[in-house]
Amino acid sequence: MALKLPRGTQDILPGEVEKWQFIETVARDLCEKFQYKEIRTPIFEHTEVFTKGVGDTTDIVQKEMYTFEDRGGRSLTLRPEGTASAVRSFVEHKMFGYPNQPVKLFYMGPMFRYERPQAGRYRQFVQFGVEALGSKDPAIDAEVIALAMSIYQSLGLKKLKLIINSLGDKDSRNAHREALINHFSPRIEEFCGDCQSRLEKNPLRILDCKKDRDHELMATAPSILQYLNEDSKKYFDKVQQYLTNLGIDFEVDPNLVRGLDYYNQTAFEIMSDAEGFGAITTLCGGGRYNGLVEESGGPETPGIGFALSIERCLAALNAEGIELPVTQGIDCFLASLGEAAKDYTVKLLHELRKGGFSAERDYLDRKIKAQLKTADRLQAKYVAVLGDDELQENKINLKDMESGNQIEVPLDTFLEEFSAIYKKGR
Ligand code: HAM
């Protein structure tokens, strides 16, 4: 039986991969402008990086991690997200001591979650994410959100909706927690098993339950915004003010909870509003996680970040009917007629490539007509045809495929000639 890839994973084939590279380049270029530096951490970590970091009442930790024991009996986990790893690395390498603060990092790579696969939800997916560690200036919250929005806007996406919320600081959260427990306790047996166990451990997560979302107590649950203390309120106001100054539209949604435990203060998601996008509309999620660095063994350090997946970004582009301007076609195809000419193209091809051009030749001993067809298929900008006679006469025929113009070029100085013609033509 033919082997198949695992459920929830995908092969990204040539033709499609160029779109991924395009998005990755846009994200990298913007990180350069916003001054976020790349960090590469391992794809697997000690399991406690995530149980502690992401939180053991979350779906990710309880149901979705790929955890295994290695041959030395250690429990390891394929990373389900990047924040816990970035924070682990921040503490391990004492980045809190770097002269440049805040430390602004970005990462891009595969993440793994054992979720039920459906459109926009994979078991292996690629996240691009940023983390800014060491500042509790609300301007950095606005910066992080602006970076996420800029990525989508640079790709041409228009149907975006930014929603933000404040989860408050510790005091606000505790007050809200009490209120939630009082609200749900009397009728908690009407809720699913997960919610029942969340009630004491983390009642905020009840608001994020997919099974019970239509229960009447959900709509009347106390909102965190009623419980924000003065500091948290001021902070949230400032974030909103900065976003407004930046011309970024947003909606405040007091029910935005986020599925990871480490959040406090600012939380946000960017959704696609495009028709036909499908059931899962969240493109990007992030927020503040002051306290996570301390919990991971470092000094008091505030942090904020976001992550988005390339998969959902592509789905959004599809839904909006946006074609990415991925470069197609090669600079030159070398066709040949005759044995000696064919041999000569091996060297010529290499020279073109060393000269900085994308170039190809035939490797299947095709007739000249079939070679020209290949050149067409490869969308060659120029086709150079070399026959044994031309080889003798030190010349080669060069055709500009766009204009149809043909000229003869000296063979021994082909690279220089080609470079000059190419530059002029573009
Ligand atoms: P998250 O909301 O779990 O947050 O994931 C962020 C983004 O990853 C989602 O908005 C979505 O685009 C993408 N994503 C998540 N699961 C899948 C999946 N199964 N298939 C495809 N895409 C998926 C985090 O991971 C946090 N670490 C974000 C963060 C960074 N917060 C602060 N810093």
XYZ file of C-alpha atoms and ligand atoms in Angstrom:
459
model
C 0.000 0.000 0.000
C 1.265 3.471 -0.838
C 2.438 5.486 2.149
C 0.467 8.573 3.099
C 1.314 11.630 5.162
C -0.090 11.814 8.720
C -3.538 13.334 9.267
C -3.443 17.076 9.809
C -0.123 17.578 8.021
C 0.584 18.678 4.473
C 3.269 18.561 1.845
C 3.984 21.973 0.455
C 5.000 21.368 -3.109
C 6.874 23.513 -5.624
C 4.339 25.892 -7.150
C 2.759 26.405 -3.723
C 5.925 26.824 -1.674
C 6.712 30.128 -3.411
C 3.698 31.660 -1.681
C 5.018 30.513 1.682
C 8.410 31.997 0.911
C 6.777 35.245 -0.130
C 4.866 35.547 3.153
C 7.961 34.598 5.121
C 9.955 37.306 3.345
C 7.300 39.949 4.014
C 7.308 39.000 7.713
C 11.110 38.983 7.924
C 11.430 42.352 6.166
C 8.915 43.937 8.513
C 10.749 42.479 11.520
C 13.884 44.165 10.254
C 12.032 47.500 10.080
C 10.428 47.018 13.493
C 13.761 45.742 14.865
C 12.752 42.251 15.983
C 15.629 39.754 15.755
C 15.243 36.119 14.830
C 15.580 33.410 17.458
C 15.667 29.698 16.619
C 14.848 27.352 19.447
C 14.564 23.536 19.344
C 11.450 21.929 17.927
C 11.180 19.814 21.076
C 11.594 20.958 24.660
C 11.352 19.417 28.109
C 7.627 18.904 28.642
C 7.512 21.206 31.678
C 8.445 24.191 29.499
C 4.876 23.979 28.195
C 2.989 22.550 31.182
C 4.343 25.423 33.271
C 4.476 28.038 30.528
C 1.228 27.494 28.632
C -0.600 26.279 31.736
C -1.874 22.846 32.682
C -5.565 23.741 32.543
C -5.368 24.666 28.871
C -6.612 22.467 26.027
C -3.139 22.632 24.530
C -1.527 20.983 27.552
C -4.393 18.699 28.474
C -5.303 17.367 25.058
C -3.083 18.530 22.274
C 0.581 17.961 23.007
C 2.775 15.475 21.215
C 4.650 14.228 24.261
C 7.051 11.319 24.216
C 9.770 9.775 26.275
C 13.197 9.708 24.703
C 15.586 6.789 25.068
C 16.986 8.340 28.225
C 13.540 8.354 29.855
C 13.068 12.152 29.659
C 9.664 13.541 28.841
C 9.895 15.735 25.767
C 7.218 17.584 23.816
C 7.057 18.826 20.247
C 6.472 22.549 20.700
C 2.784 23.488 20.436
C 3.636 27.217 20.385
C 6.632 29.523 20.582
C 6.208 31.820 23.577
C 7.151 29.308 26.275
C 10.290 28.334 24.337
C 11.283 31.965 23.733
C 10.851 32.737 27.435
C 12.804 29.612 28.419
C 15.630 30.756 26.148
C 15.405 34.368 27.390
C 15.956 33.173 30.959
C 18.532 30.515 30.095
C 20.696 32.988 28.189
C 20.098 35.813 30.675
C 18.841 38.101 27.941
C 17.440 40.314 30.693
C 21.056 41.464 31.075
C 21.451 42.527 27.431
C 22.263 46.223 27.049
C 19.454 46.654 24.521
C 16.104 46.439 26.227
C 13.410 45.469 25.541
C 14.621 42.283 23.873
C 12.572 41.937 20.692
C 12.512 38.485 19.130
C 10.773 36.758 16.263
C 10.554 33.111 15.238
C 9.146 31.137 12.386
C 8.740 27.393 12.241
C 6.545 24.343 12.679
C 4.363 23.890 15.759
C 2.477 20.731 16.672
C -0.951 20.296 18.206
C -3.051 17.149 18.299
C -6.253 18.892 17.232
C -9.133 17.632 15.118
C -8.005 18.546 11.629
C -10.296 20.754 9.553
C -9.907 23.674 7.180
C -7.408 26.049 8.793
C -6.549 23.633 11.580
C -3.580 21.348 11.206
C -1.572 19.108 13.494
C 1.627 20.560 12.132
C 1.435 24.222 11.179
C 3.922 27.027 10.731
C 3.783 29.924 13.122
C 5.422 33.256 12.709
C 5.552 34.990 16.074
C 7.167 37.858 17.926
C 7.922 38.448 21.594
C 8.977 41.765 23.155
C 10.427 41.202 26.600
C 11.341 43.805 29.163
C 8.954 46.715 28.650
C 5.594 47.539 30.127
C 5.110 50.615 28.005
C 1.661 50.400 26.361
C 3.344 51.762 23.226
C 4.987 48.379 22.738
C 1.553 46.718 22.857
C 0.537 49.032 20.034
C 3.789 48.307 18.188
C 3.280 44.552 18.359
C -0.295 44.863 17.109
C 0.825 47.268 14.368
C 3.441 44.760 13.235
C 0.863 41.981 12.946
C -1.515 44.248 11.022
C 1.308 45.448 8.752
C 2.116 41.887 7.724
C -1.443 41.253 6.576
C -1.781 44.650 4.951
C 1.512 44.244 3.072
C 0.100 41.037 1.621
C -2.925 42.960 0.395
C -5.488 41.667 2.895
C -8.305 44.115 3.540
C -11.070 42.223 5.281
C -9.482 42.209 8.701
C -10.973 42.725 12.100
C -8.840 43.479 15.121
C -10.407 42.725 18.472
C -8.790 43.622 21.742
C -9.535 43.126 25.402
C -7.864 43.635 28.727
C -7.583 40.712 31.085
C -6.326 43.056 33.784
C -3.479 42.705 36.241
C -3.327 40.171 39.055
C -5.673 42.094 41.385
C -8.245 42.721 38.672
C -8.069 39.108 37.597
C -8.542 37.829 41.134
C -11.609 40.007 41.614
C -13.004 38.830 38.283
C -12.199 35.225 39.128
C -14.242 35.428 42.314
C -17.133 36.936 40.386
C -16.982 34.174 37.778
C -16.965 31.447 40.428
C -19.988 33.016 42.095
C -21.722 33.306 38.745
C -21.194 29.748 37.520
C -21.084 27.722 40.788
C -24.850 27.412 41.411
C -25.418 25.790 38.004
C -22.034 24.306 37.201
C -23.506 20.797 36.842
C -25.229 22.001 33.655
C -21.782 22.502 32.091
C -19.379 20.017 30.507
C -16.801 18.089 32.519
C -14.012 20.369 31.346
C -15.838 23.452 32.584
C -16.585 21.791 35.915
C -12.905 21.183 36.492
C -12.085 24.701 35.230
C -14.366 26.339 37.794
C -11.850 26.301 40.630
C -8.636 26.105 38.640
C -9.252 28.727 35.983
C -12.860 29.911 35.632
C -11.912 32.401 32.897
C -11.430 29.451 30.568
C -15.125 28.550 30.906
C -15.861 31.601 28.741
C -13.790 30.029 25.992
C -15.624 26.661 26.030
C -16.859 25.597 22.612
C -19.354 23.033 23.937
C -21.132 25.324 26.372
C -20.912 28.585 24.489
C -24.706 28.823 24.070
C -25.518 28.298 27.744
C -27.530 31.278 29.024
C -25.041 31.913 31.849
C -22.356 32.647 29.271
C -24.059 35.774 27.979
C -24.641 37.124 31.468
C -21.181 36.264 32.861
C -19.417 39.153 34.592
C -17.125 40.976 32.209
C -13.487 41.527 33.110
C -13.849 45.146 32.069
C -16.086 45.752 35.110
C -13.308 44.482 37.355
C -10.301 46.324 35.980
C -8.590 48.388 38.660
C -7.392 51.922 37.981
C -3.921 50.904 36.755
C -5.253 48.277 34.386
C -7.920 50.633 33.090
C -5.354 53.363 32.468
C -3.067 50.903 30.737
C -5.826 49.635 28.470
C -6.927 53.193 27.652
C -3.391 54.077 26.661
C -3.085 51.054 24.360
C -6.337 52.078 22.674
C -5.177 55.654 22.353
C -1.939 54.562 20.658
C -3.819 52.289 18.272
C -6.126 55.147 17.368
C -3.109 57.390 16.793
C -1.684 54.784 14.458
C -4.942 54.696 12.504
C -5.579 51.063 13.404
C -9.283 50.224 13.720
C -10.250 47.882 16.518
C -13.197 46.616 18.495
C -13.145 45.935 22.219
C -14.562 42.503 22.954
C -14.813 41.779 26.691
C -15.354 38.084 25.895
C -11.982 37.672 24.225
C -10.224 35.276 26.561
C -7.474 33.486 24.552
C -6.712 29.827 25.066
C -3.435 30.063 26.954
C -2.976 30.686 30.673
C -0.136 33.167 30.655
C -2.070 36.207 29.478
C -2.885 39.357 31.450
C -3.593 42.963 30.512
C -3.762 43.324 26.721
C -5.132 40.420 24.668
C -5.914 40.617 20.972
C -6.894 38.622 17.930
C -7.022 39.470 14.261
C -9.849 37.809 12.386
C -10.705 37.504 8.734
C -13.994 39.039 7.766
C -13.858 37.611 4.270
C -16.887 35.755 3.040
C -16.212 32.082 2.544
C -13.256 32.023 4.905
C -14.838 29.225 6.890
C -15.645 28.561 10.498
C -12.256 29.356 11.978
C -11.738 33.040 11.462
C -8.834 33.794 13.794
C -5.706 34.583 11.859
C -3.493 35.797 14.655
C -3.555 35.876 18.437
C -1.445 37.479 21.092
C -1.223 39.429 24.265
C 0.697 40.366 27.363
C 2.202 37.805 29.675
C 3.742 39.767 32.529
C 4.845 37.214 35.125
C 5.765 34.384 32.768
C 9.486 35.140 32.922
C 9.437 35.010 36.756
C 7.513 31.740 36.653
C 10.196 30.392 34.347
C 12.941 31.268 36.838
C 13.949 34.714 35.588
C 13.702 38.180 37.119
C 10.521 40.253 36.925
C 10.138 40.982 33.211
C 7.007 42.024 31.364
C 6.355 40.563 27.929
C 3.999 40.767 24.991
C 3.798 39.034 21.637
C 1.646 37.367 19.027
C 1.715 34.443 16.656
C 0.033 33.804 13.339
C 0.064 30.775 11.114
C 1.039 30.864 7.484
C -1.712 28.302 6.772
C -4.489 30.639 7.907
C -2.829 33.592 6.246
C -2.939 31.707 2.930
C -6.571 30.781 3.563
C -7.394 34.461 4.107
C -5.592 35.421 0.891
C -7.595 32.759 -0.910
C -10.863 33.962 0.571
C -10.115 37.512 -0.605
C -9.020 36.257 -4.025
C -5.531 37.754 -3.679
C -2.778 36.360 -5.890
C 0.664 36.920 -4.427
C 3.148 38.356 -6.919
C 5.428 35.341 -6.687
C 8.206 35.450 -9.239
C 7.871 32.876 -11.920
C 9.992 31.903 -14.816
C 13.711 31.607 -15.377
C 16.117 34.079 -16.915
C 17.541 31.880 -19.644
C 17.028 28.441 -21.169
C 19.914 26.958 -23.106
C 18.784 24.797 -25.999
C 21.237 22.873 -28.127
C 21.452 21.026 -31.410
C 24.181 18.432 -31.847
C 26.563 16.600 -29.527
C 29.364 19.166 -29.269
C 26.905 22.026 -28.660
C 25.107 19.973 -26.014
C 28.383 19.384 -24.175
C 29.215 23.073 -24.378
C 25.953 24.108 -22.688
C 27.045 22.331 -19.483
C 29.765 24.928 -18.987
C 27.723 27.810 -20.317
C 24.856 26.985 -17.977
C 27.179 27.020 -14.994
C 28.626 30.372 -16.053
C 25.158 31.892 -16.297
C 24.292 30.650 -12.836
C 27.559 31.899 -11.372
C 26.791 35.208 -13.066
C 23.617 35.441 -10.981
C 21.000 34.212 -13.459
C 18.479 31.441 -13.090
C 19.118 29.133 -15.980
C 18.248 25.648 -17.173
C 19.026 23.223 -20.003
C 17.663 19.929 -21.244
C 18.695 16.729 -19.480
C 16.509 14.243 -21.319
C 18.110 14.306 -24.748
C 15.052 15.974 -26.199
C 14.742 17.120 -29.812
C 15.091 20.880 -30.317
C 11.314 21.356 -30.632
C 10.714 19.645 -27.305
C 13.504 21.688 -25.723
C 11.793 24.893 -26.812
C 8.536 23.617 -25.358
C 10.339 23.042 -22.064
C 11.671 26.593 -22.213
C 8.085 27.777 -22.645
C 6.875 25.717 -19.731
C 9.645 27.135 -17.559
C 8.576 30.614 -18.671
C 12.092 31.466 -19.809
C 12.661 35.181 -20.421
C 15.377 34.369 -22.951
C 16.189 31.268 -24.920
C 19.707 30.754 -26.262
C 20.067 28.184 -29.026
C 23.459 26.708 -29.784
C 24.090 24.363 -32.714
C 27.317 22.611 -33.647
C 27.765 25.096 -36.520
C 27.385 28.135 -34.284
C 29.814 26.578 -31.857
C 32.387 26.411 -34.651
C 31.678 30.017 -35.562
C 31.846 31.238 -31.945
C 28.300 32.571 -31.796
C 24.973 31.763 -30.203
C 21.416 32.732 -31.047
C 19.569 34.621 -28.327
C 15.816 35.177 -28.373
C 13.906 37.566 -26.142
C 10.728 35.588 -25.528
C 8.665 38.637 -24.683
C 9.417 40.719 -27.775
C 10.325 37.827 -30.049
C 13.536 39.661 -31.084
C 16.477 37.454 -32.000
C 20.142 38.354 -32.164
C 23.439 36.591 -32.560
C 25.880 36.995 -29.716
C 29.579 36.024 -29.566
C 29.870 32.774 -27.658
C 33.099 33.428 -25.767
C 31.727 36.623 -24.222
C 28.165 35.331 -23.852
C 27.838 36.061 -20.132
C 28.847 39.718 -20.502
C 26.605 40.177 -23.542
C 23.710 38.444 -21.890
C 24.104 40.497 -18.700
C 24.044 43.741 -20.678
C 21.020 42.709 -22.765
C 19.200 41.440 -19.699
C 19.774 44.664 -17.774
C 18.588 46.766 -20.697
C 15.531 44.638 -21.260
C 14.220 44.726 -17.673
P -2.530 30.771 19.631
O -3.758 31.615 19.602
O -2.638 29.435 20.248
O -1.420 31.637 20.346
O -2.008 30.596 18.156
C -1.687 31.711 17.369
C -2.088 31.480 15.942
O -1.557 30.254 15.462
C -3.585 31.337 15.694
O -4.217 32.577 15.633
C -3.582 30.632 14.359
O -3.301 31.531 13.306
C -2.397 29.720 14.472
N -2.811 28.352 14.831
C -3.023 27.845 16.054
N -3.368 26.550 15.981
C -3.350 26.225 14.669
C -3.610 25.019 13.936
N -3.902 23.896 14.550
N -3.513 25.067 12.584
C -3.175 26.214 11.946
N -2.928 27.359 12.589
C -3.013 27.384 13.932
C -0.131 31.244 20.552
O 0.360 30.260 20.053
C 0.677 32.210 21.370
N 2.007 31.639 21.586
C 0.751 33.552 20.686
C 1.551 34.536 21.465
C 2.821 34.895 21.249
N 1.131 35.198 22.521
C 2.097 35.961 22.976
N 3.144 35.769 22.218
